[in-house]
PDB file of C-alpha atoms in Angstrom:
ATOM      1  CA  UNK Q 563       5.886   5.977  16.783  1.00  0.00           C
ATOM      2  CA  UNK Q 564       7.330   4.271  13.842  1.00  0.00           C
ATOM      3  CA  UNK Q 565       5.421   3.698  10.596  1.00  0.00           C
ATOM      4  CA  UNK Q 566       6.081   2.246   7.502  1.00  0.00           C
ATOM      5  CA  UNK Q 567       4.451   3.021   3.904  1.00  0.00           C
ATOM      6  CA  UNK Q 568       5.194   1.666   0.851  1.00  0.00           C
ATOM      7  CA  UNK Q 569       3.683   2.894  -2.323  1.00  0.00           C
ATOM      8  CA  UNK Q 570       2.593   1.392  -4.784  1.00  0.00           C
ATOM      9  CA  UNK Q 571       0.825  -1.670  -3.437  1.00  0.00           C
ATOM     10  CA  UNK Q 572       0.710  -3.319  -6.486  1.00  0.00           C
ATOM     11  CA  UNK Q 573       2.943  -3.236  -9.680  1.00  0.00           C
ATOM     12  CA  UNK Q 574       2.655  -5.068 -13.119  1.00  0.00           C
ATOM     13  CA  UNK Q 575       5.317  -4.913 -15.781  1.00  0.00           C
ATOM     14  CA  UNK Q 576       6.362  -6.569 -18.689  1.00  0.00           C
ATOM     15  CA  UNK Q 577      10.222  -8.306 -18.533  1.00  0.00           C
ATOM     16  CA  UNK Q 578      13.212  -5.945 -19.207  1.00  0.00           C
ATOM     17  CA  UNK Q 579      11.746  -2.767 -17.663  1.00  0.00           C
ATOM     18  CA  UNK Q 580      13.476  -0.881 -14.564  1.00  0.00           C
ATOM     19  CA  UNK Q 581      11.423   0.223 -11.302  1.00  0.00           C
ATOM     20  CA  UNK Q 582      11.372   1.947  -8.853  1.00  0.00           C
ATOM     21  CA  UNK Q 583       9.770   0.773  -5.296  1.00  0.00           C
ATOM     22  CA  UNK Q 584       9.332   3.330  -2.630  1.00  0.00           C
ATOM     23  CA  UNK Q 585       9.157   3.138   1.066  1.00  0.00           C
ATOM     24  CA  UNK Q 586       8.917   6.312   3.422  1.00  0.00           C
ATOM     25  CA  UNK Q 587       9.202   6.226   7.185  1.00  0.00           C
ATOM     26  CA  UNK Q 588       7.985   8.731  10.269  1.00  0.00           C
ATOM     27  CA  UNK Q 589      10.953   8.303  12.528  1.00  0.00           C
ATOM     28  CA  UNK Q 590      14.035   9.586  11.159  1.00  0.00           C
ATOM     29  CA  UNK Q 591      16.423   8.615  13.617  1.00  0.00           C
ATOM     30  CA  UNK Q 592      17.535   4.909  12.162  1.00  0.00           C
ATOM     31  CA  UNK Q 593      20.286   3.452  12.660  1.00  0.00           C
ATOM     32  CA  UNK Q 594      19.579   1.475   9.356  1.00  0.00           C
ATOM     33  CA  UNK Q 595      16.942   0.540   7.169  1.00  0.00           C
ATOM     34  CA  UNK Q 596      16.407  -3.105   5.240  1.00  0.00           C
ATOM     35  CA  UNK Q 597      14.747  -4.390   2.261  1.00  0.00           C
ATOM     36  CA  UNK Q 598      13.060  -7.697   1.905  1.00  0.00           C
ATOM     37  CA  UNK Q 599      11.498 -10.231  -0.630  1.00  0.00           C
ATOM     38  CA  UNK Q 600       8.905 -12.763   0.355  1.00  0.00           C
ATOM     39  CA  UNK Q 601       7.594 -15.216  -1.863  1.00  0.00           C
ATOM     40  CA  UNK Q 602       3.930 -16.508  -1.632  1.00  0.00           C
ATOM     41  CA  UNK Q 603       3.650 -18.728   1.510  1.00  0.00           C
ATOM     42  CA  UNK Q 604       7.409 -18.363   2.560  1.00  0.00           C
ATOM     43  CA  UNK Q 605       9.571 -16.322   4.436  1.00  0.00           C
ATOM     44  CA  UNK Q 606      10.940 -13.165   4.060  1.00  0.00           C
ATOM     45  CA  UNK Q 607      14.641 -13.142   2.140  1.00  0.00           C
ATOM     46  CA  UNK Q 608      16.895  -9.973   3.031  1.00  0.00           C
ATOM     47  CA  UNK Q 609      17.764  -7.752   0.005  1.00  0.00           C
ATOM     48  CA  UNK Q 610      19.786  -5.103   1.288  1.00  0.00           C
ATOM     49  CA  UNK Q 611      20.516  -3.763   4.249  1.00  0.00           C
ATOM     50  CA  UNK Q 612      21.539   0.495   4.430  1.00  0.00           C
ATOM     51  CA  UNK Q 613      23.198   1.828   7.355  1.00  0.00           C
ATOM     52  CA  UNK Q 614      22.525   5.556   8.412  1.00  0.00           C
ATOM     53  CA  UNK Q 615      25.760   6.126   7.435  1.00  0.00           C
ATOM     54  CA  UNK Q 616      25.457   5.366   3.884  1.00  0.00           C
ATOM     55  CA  UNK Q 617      23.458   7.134   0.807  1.00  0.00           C
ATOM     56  CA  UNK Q 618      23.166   3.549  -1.036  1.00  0.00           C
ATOM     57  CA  UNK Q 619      23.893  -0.101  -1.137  1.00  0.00           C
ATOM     58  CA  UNK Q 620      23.861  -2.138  -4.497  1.00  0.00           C
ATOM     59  CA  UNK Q 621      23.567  -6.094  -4.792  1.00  0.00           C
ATOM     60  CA  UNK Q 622      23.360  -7.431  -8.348  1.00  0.00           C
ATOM     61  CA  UNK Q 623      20.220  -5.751 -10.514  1.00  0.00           C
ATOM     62  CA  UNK Q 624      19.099  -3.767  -6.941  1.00  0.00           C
ATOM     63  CA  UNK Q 625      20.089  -0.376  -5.608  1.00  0.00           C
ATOM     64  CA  UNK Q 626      18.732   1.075  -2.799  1.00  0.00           C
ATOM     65  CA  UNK Q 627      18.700   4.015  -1.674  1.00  0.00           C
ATOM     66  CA  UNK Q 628      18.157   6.151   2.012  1.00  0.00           C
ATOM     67  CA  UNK Q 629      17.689   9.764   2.605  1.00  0.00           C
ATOM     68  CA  UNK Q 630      16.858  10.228   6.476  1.00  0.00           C
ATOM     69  CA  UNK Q 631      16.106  13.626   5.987  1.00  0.00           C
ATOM     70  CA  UNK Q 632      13.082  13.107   4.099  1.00  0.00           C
ATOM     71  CA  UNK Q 633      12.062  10.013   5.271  1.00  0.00           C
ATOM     72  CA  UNK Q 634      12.084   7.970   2.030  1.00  0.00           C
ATOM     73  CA  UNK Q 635      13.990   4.584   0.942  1.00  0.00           C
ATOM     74  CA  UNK Q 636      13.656   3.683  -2.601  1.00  0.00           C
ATOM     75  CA  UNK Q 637      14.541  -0.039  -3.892  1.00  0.00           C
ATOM     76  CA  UNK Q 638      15.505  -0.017  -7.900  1.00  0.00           C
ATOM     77  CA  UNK Q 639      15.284  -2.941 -10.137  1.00  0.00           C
ATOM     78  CA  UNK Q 640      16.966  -3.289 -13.316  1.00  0.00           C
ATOM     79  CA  UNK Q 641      16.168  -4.860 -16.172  1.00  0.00           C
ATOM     80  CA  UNK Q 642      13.135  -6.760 -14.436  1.00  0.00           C
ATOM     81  CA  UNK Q 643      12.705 -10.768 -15.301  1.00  0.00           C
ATOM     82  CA  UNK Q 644      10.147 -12.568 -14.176  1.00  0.00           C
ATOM     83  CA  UNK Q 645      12.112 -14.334 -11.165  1.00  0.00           C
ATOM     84  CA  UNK Q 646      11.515 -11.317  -9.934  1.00  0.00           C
ATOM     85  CA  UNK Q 647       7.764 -11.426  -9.204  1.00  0.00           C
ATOM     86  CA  UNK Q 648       7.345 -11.419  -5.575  1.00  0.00           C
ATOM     87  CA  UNK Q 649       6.461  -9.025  -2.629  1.00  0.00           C
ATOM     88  CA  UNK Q 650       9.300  -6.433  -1.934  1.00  0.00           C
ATOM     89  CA  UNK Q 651       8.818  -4.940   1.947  1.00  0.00           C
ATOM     90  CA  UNK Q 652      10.848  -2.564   3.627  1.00  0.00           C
ATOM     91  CA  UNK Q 653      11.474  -2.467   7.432  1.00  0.00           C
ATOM     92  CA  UNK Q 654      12.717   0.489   9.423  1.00  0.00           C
ATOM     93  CA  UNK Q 655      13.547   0.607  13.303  1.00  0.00           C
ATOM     94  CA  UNK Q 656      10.849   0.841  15.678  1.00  0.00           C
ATOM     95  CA  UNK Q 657      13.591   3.405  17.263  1.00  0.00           C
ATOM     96  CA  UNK Q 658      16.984   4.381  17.772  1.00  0.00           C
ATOM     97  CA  UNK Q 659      17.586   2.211  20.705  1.00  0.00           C
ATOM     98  CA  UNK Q 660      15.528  -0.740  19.912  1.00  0.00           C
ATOM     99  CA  UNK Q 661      16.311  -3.672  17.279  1.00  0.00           C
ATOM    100  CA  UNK Q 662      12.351  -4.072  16.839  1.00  0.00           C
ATOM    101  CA  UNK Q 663      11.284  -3.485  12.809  1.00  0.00           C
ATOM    102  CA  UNK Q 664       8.142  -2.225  11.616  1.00  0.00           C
ATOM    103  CA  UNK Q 665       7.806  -3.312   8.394  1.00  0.00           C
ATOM    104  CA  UNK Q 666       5.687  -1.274   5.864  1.00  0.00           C
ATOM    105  CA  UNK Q 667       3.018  -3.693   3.813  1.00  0.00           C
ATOM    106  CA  UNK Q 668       5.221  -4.230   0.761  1.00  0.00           C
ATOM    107  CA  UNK Q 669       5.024  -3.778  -2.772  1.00  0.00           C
ATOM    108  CA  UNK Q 670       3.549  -7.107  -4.930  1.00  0.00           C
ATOM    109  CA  UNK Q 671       5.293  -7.165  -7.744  1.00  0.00           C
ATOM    110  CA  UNK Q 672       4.545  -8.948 -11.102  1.00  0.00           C
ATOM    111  CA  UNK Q 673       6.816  -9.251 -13.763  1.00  0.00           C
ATOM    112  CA  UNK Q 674       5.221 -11.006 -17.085  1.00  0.00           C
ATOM    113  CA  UNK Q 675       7.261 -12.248 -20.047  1.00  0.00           C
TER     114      UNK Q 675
ATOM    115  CA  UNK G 760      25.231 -22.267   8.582  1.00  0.00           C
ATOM    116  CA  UNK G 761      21.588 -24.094   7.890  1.00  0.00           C
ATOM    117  CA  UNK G 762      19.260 -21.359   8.256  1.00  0.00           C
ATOM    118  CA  UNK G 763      16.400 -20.653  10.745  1.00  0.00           C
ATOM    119  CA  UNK G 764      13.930 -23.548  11.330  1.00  0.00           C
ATOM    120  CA  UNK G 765      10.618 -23.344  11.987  1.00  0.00           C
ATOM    121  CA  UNK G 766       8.205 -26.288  13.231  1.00  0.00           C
ATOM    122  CA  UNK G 767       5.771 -27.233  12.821  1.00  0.00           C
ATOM    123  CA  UNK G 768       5.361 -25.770   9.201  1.00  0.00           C
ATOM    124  CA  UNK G 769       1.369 -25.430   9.624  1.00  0.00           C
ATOM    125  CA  UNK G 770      -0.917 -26.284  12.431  1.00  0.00           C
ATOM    126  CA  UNK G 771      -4.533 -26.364  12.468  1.00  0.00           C
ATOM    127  CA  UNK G 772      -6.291 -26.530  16.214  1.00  0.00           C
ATOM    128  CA  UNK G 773      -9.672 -26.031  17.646  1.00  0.00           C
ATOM    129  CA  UNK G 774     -10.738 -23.082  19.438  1.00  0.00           C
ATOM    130  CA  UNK G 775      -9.454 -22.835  22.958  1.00  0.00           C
ATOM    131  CA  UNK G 776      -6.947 -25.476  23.002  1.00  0.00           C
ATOM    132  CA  UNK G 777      -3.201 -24.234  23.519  1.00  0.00           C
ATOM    133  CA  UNK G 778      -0.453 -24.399  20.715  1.00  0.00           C
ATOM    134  CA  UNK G 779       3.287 -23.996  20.908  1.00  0.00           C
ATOM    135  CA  UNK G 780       5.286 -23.281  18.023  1.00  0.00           C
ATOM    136  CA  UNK G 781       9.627 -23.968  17.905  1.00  0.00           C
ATOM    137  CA  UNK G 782      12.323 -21.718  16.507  1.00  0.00           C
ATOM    138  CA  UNK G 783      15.773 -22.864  15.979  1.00  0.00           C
ATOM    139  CA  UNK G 784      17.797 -19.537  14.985  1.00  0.00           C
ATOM    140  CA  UNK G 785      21.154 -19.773  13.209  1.00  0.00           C
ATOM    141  CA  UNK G 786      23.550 -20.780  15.829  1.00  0.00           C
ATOM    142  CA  UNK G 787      25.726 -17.584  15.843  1.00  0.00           C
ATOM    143  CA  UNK G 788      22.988 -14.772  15.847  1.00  0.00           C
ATOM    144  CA  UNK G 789      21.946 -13.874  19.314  1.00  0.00           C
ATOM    145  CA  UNK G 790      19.221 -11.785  18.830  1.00  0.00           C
ATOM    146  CA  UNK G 791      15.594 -13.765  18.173  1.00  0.00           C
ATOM    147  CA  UNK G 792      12.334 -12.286  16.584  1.00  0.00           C
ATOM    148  CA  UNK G 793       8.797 -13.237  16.619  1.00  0.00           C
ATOM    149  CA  UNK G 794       6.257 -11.669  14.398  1.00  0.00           C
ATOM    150  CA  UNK G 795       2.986 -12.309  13.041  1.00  0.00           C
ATOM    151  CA  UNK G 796       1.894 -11.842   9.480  1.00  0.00           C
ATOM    152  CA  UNK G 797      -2.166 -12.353   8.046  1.00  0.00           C
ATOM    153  CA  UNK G 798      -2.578 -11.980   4.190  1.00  0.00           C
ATOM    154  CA  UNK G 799      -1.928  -8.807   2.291  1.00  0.00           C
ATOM    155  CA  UNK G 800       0.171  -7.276   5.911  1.00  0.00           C
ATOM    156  CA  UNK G 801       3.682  -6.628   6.449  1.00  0.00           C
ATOM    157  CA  UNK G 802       5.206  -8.613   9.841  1.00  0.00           C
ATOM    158  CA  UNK G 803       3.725  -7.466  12.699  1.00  0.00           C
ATOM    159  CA  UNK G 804       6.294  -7.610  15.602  1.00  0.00           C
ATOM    160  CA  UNK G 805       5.518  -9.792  18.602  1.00  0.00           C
ATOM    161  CA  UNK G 806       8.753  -9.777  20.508  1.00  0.00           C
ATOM    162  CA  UNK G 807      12.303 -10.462  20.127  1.00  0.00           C
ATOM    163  CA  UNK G 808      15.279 -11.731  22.458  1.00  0.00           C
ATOM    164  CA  UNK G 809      19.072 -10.738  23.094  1.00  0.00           C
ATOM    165  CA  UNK G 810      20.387 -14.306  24.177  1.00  0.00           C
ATOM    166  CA  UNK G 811      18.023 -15.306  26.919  1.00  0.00           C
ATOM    167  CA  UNK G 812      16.814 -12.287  28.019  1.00  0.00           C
ATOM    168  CA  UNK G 813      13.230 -10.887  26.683  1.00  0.00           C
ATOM    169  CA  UNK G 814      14.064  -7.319  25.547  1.00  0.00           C
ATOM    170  CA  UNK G 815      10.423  -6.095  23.725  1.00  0.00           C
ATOM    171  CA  UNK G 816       7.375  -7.346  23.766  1.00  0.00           C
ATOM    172  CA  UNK G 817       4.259  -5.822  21.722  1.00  0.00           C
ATOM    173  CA  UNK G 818       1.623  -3.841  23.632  1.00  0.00           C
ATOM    174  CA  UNK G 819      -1.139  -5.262  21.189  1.00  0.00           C
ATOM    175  CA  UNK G 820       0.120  -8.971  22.684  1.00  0.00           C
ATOM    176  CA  UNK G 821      -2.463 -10.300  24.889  1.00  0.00           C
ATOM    177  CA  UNK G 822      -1.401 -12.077  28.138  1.00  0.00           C
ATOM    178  CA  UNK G 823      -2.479 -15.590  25.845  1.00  0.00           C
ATOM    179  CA  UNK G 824       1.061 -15.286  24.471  1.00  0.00           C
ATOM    180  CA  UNK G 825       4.179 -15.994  25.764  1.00  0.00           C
ATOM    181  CA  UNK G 826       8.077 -16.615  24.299  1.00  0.00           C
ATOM    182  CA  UNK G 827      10.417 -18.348  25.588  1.00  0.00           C
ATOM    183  CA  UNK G 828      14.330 -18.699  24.553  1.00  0.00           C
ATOM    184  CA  UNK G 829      16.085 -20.895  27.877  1.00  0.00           C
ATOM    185  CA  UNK G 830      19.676 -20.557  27.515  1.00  0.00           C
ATOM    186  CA  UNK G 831      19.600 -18.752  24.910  1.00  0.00           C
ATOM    187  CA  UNK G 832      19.035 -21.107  22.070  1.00  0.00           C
ATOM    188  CA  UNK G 833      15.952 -22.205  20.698  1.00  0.00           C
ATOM    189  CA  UNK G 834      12.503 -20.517  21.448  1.00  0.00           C
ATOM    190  CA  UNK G 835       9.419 -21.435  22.033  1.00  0.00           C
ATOM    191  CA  UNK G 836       5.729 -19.022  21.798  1.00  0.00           C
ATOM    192  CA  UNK G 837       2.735 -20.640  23.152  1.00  0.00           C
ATOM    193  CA  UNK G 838      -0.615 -18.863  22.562  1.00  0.00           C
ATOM    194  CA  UNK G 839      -3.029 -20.229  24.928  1.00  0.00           C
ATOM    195  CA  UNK G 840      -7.012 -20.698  24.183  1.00  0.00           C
ATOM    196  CA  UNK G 841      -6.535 -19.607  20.524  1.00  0.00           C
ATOM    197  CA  UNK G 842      -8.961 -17.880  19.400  1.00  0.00           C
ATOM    198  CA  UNK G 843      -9.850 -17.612  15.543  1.00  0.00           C
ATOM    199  CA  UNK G 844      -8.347 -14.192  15.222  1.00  0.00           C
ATOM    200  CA  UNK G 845      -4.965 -15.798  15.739  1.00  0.00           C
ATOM    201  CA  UNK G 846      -4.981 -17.695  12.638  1.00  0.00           C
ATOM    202  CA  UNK G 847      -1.904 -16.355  10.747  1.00  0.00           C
ATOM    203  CA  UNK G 848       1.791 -16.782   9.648  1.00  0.00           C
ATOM    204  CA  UNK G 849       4.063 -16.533  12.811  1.00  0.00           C
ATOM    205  CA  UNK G 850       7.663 -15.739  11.348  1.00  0.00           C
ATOM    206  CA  UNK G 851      10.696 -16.301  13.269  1.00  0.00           C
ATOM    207  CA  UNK G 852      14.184 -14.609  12.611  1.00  0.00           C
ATOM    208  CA  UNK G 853      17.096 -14.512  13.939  1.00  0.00           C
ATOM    209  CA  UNK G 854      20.311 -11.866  13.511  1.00  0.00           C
ATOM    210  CA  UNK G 855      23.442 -10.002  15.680  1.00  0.00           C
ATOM    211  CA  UNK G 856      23.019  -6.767  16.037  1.00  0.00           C
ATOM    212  CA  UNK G 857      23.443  -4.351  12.868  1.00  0.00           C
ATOM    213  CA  UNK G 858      22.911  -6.888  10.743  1.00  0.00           C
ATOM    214  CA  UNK G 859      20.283  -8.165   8.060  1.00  0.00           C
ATOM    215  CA  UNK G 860      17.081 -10.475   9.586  1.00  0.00           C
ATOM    216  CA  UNK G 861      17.204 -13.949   9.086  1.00  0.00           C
ATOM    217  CA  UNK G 862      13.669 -15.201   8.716  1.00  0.00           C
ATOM    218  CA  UNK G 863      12.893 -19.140   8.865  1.00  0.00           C
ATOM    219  CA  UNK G 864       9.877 -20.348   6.257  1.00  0.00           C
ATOM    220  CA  UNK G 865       7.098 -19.717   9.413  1.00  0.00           C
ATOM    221  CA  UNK G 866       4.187 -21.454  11.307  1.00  0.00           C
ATOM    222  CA  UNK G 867       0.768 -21.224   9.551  1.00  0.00           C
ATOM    223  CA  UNK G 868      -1.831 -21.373  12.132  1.00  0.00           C
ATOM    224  CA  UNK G 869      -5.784 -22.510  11.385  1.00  0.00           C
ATOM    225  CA  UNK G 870      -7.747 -21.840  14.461  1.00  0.00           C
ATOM    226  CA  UNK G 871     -11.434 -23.129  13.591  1.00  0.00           C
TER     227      UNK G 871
END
């Protein structure tokens, strides 16, 4: 069975710094593995979304990263502003033949001035 | 391409009375999602679609709820005599296969 952990919970940081959010899964056999951001009371917004296939996938300030093998995504933000305060999740495949996600239960993020 | 829509955008009902919630997914995706999300969670899946046809459904779904998607368009879930432990955000998305979620804005639900 498929679960989800993201670590940490909770992250505070002052504008201009880079992070690092991490999400590990049980399953290894995905097919791909997507990052979100949700914003208080909204939906979720896909980041990025990394095939198997791939080590990485970049959009803008964000990099993520996937190594099956070990189980572990990790989303990167550069240069951190505070348009980015929001709740980053991750989502995996329940399994290989099923388009159900299990997401983890995300990383708040707040980015001060 | 306008997004997925969600209505009504929150609902508040009464123990035991029935609710039904709409999802319009974007008109080229032909897989549809339900989940459920309650402060502080991630999603929590519910069940999703592949055109008309109901591929998944949750274990942890009680025989209250039900999804529809007729013809492969819209869907409906109906949870019948809510009870208070149902209050939550019910999330739609839609997507084709392979490809990044599409999540519309949600249903808040107040059962009191």
């Amino acid at each position: 069975k498929q679960e989800v952990t993201q670590i940490p919970a909770a992250l505070s940081v002052p504008e201009g710094e880079n992070l690092v959010l991490n999400c590990s899964f049980t399953d290894s056999a995905i097919y791909n593995l997507q990052w979100f951001r949700q914003d208080p009371g909204k939906g979720l917004t896909s980041l990025l979304l990394i095939q198997s296939s791939q080590r990485e996938q970049t959009s803008g300030r964000l990099n993520a990263s996937l190594d099956k093998s070990s189980g572990r995504s990790t989303l990167y933000i550069a240069a951190s502003q505070p348009g980015d305060s929001a709740t980053y999740l991750c989502a995996a495949p329940g399994s290989y033949n099923t388009d159900k996600l299990i997401f983890g239960t995300g990383t708040r993020l707040q980015v001060f001035p | 391409d306008t997004g997925v829509s969600q209505n009504p955008r929150h609902k508040i009902t009464k123990r035991g009375q029935n609710v039904t919630f709409r999802c319009d997914p974007i008109s080229e995706h032909n897989r549809l999602y339900w989940y459920r999300q309650t402060l502080g969670q991630g999603p929590e899946f519910l069940t999703y679609f592949q055109n008309e046809a109901q591929l998944e459904k949750s274990r942890l779904l009680s025989d209250r709820f039900s999804a529809e998607r007729p013809k492969g368009s819209f869907s409906t879930l109906e949870i019948q005599r809510t009870e208070q432990g149902d209050s939550a955000m019910y999330l739609c998305a839609s997507s084709n296969r392979g490809s990044p979620l599409h999540f519309g804005n949600g249903t808040r639900l107040t059962v009191t």
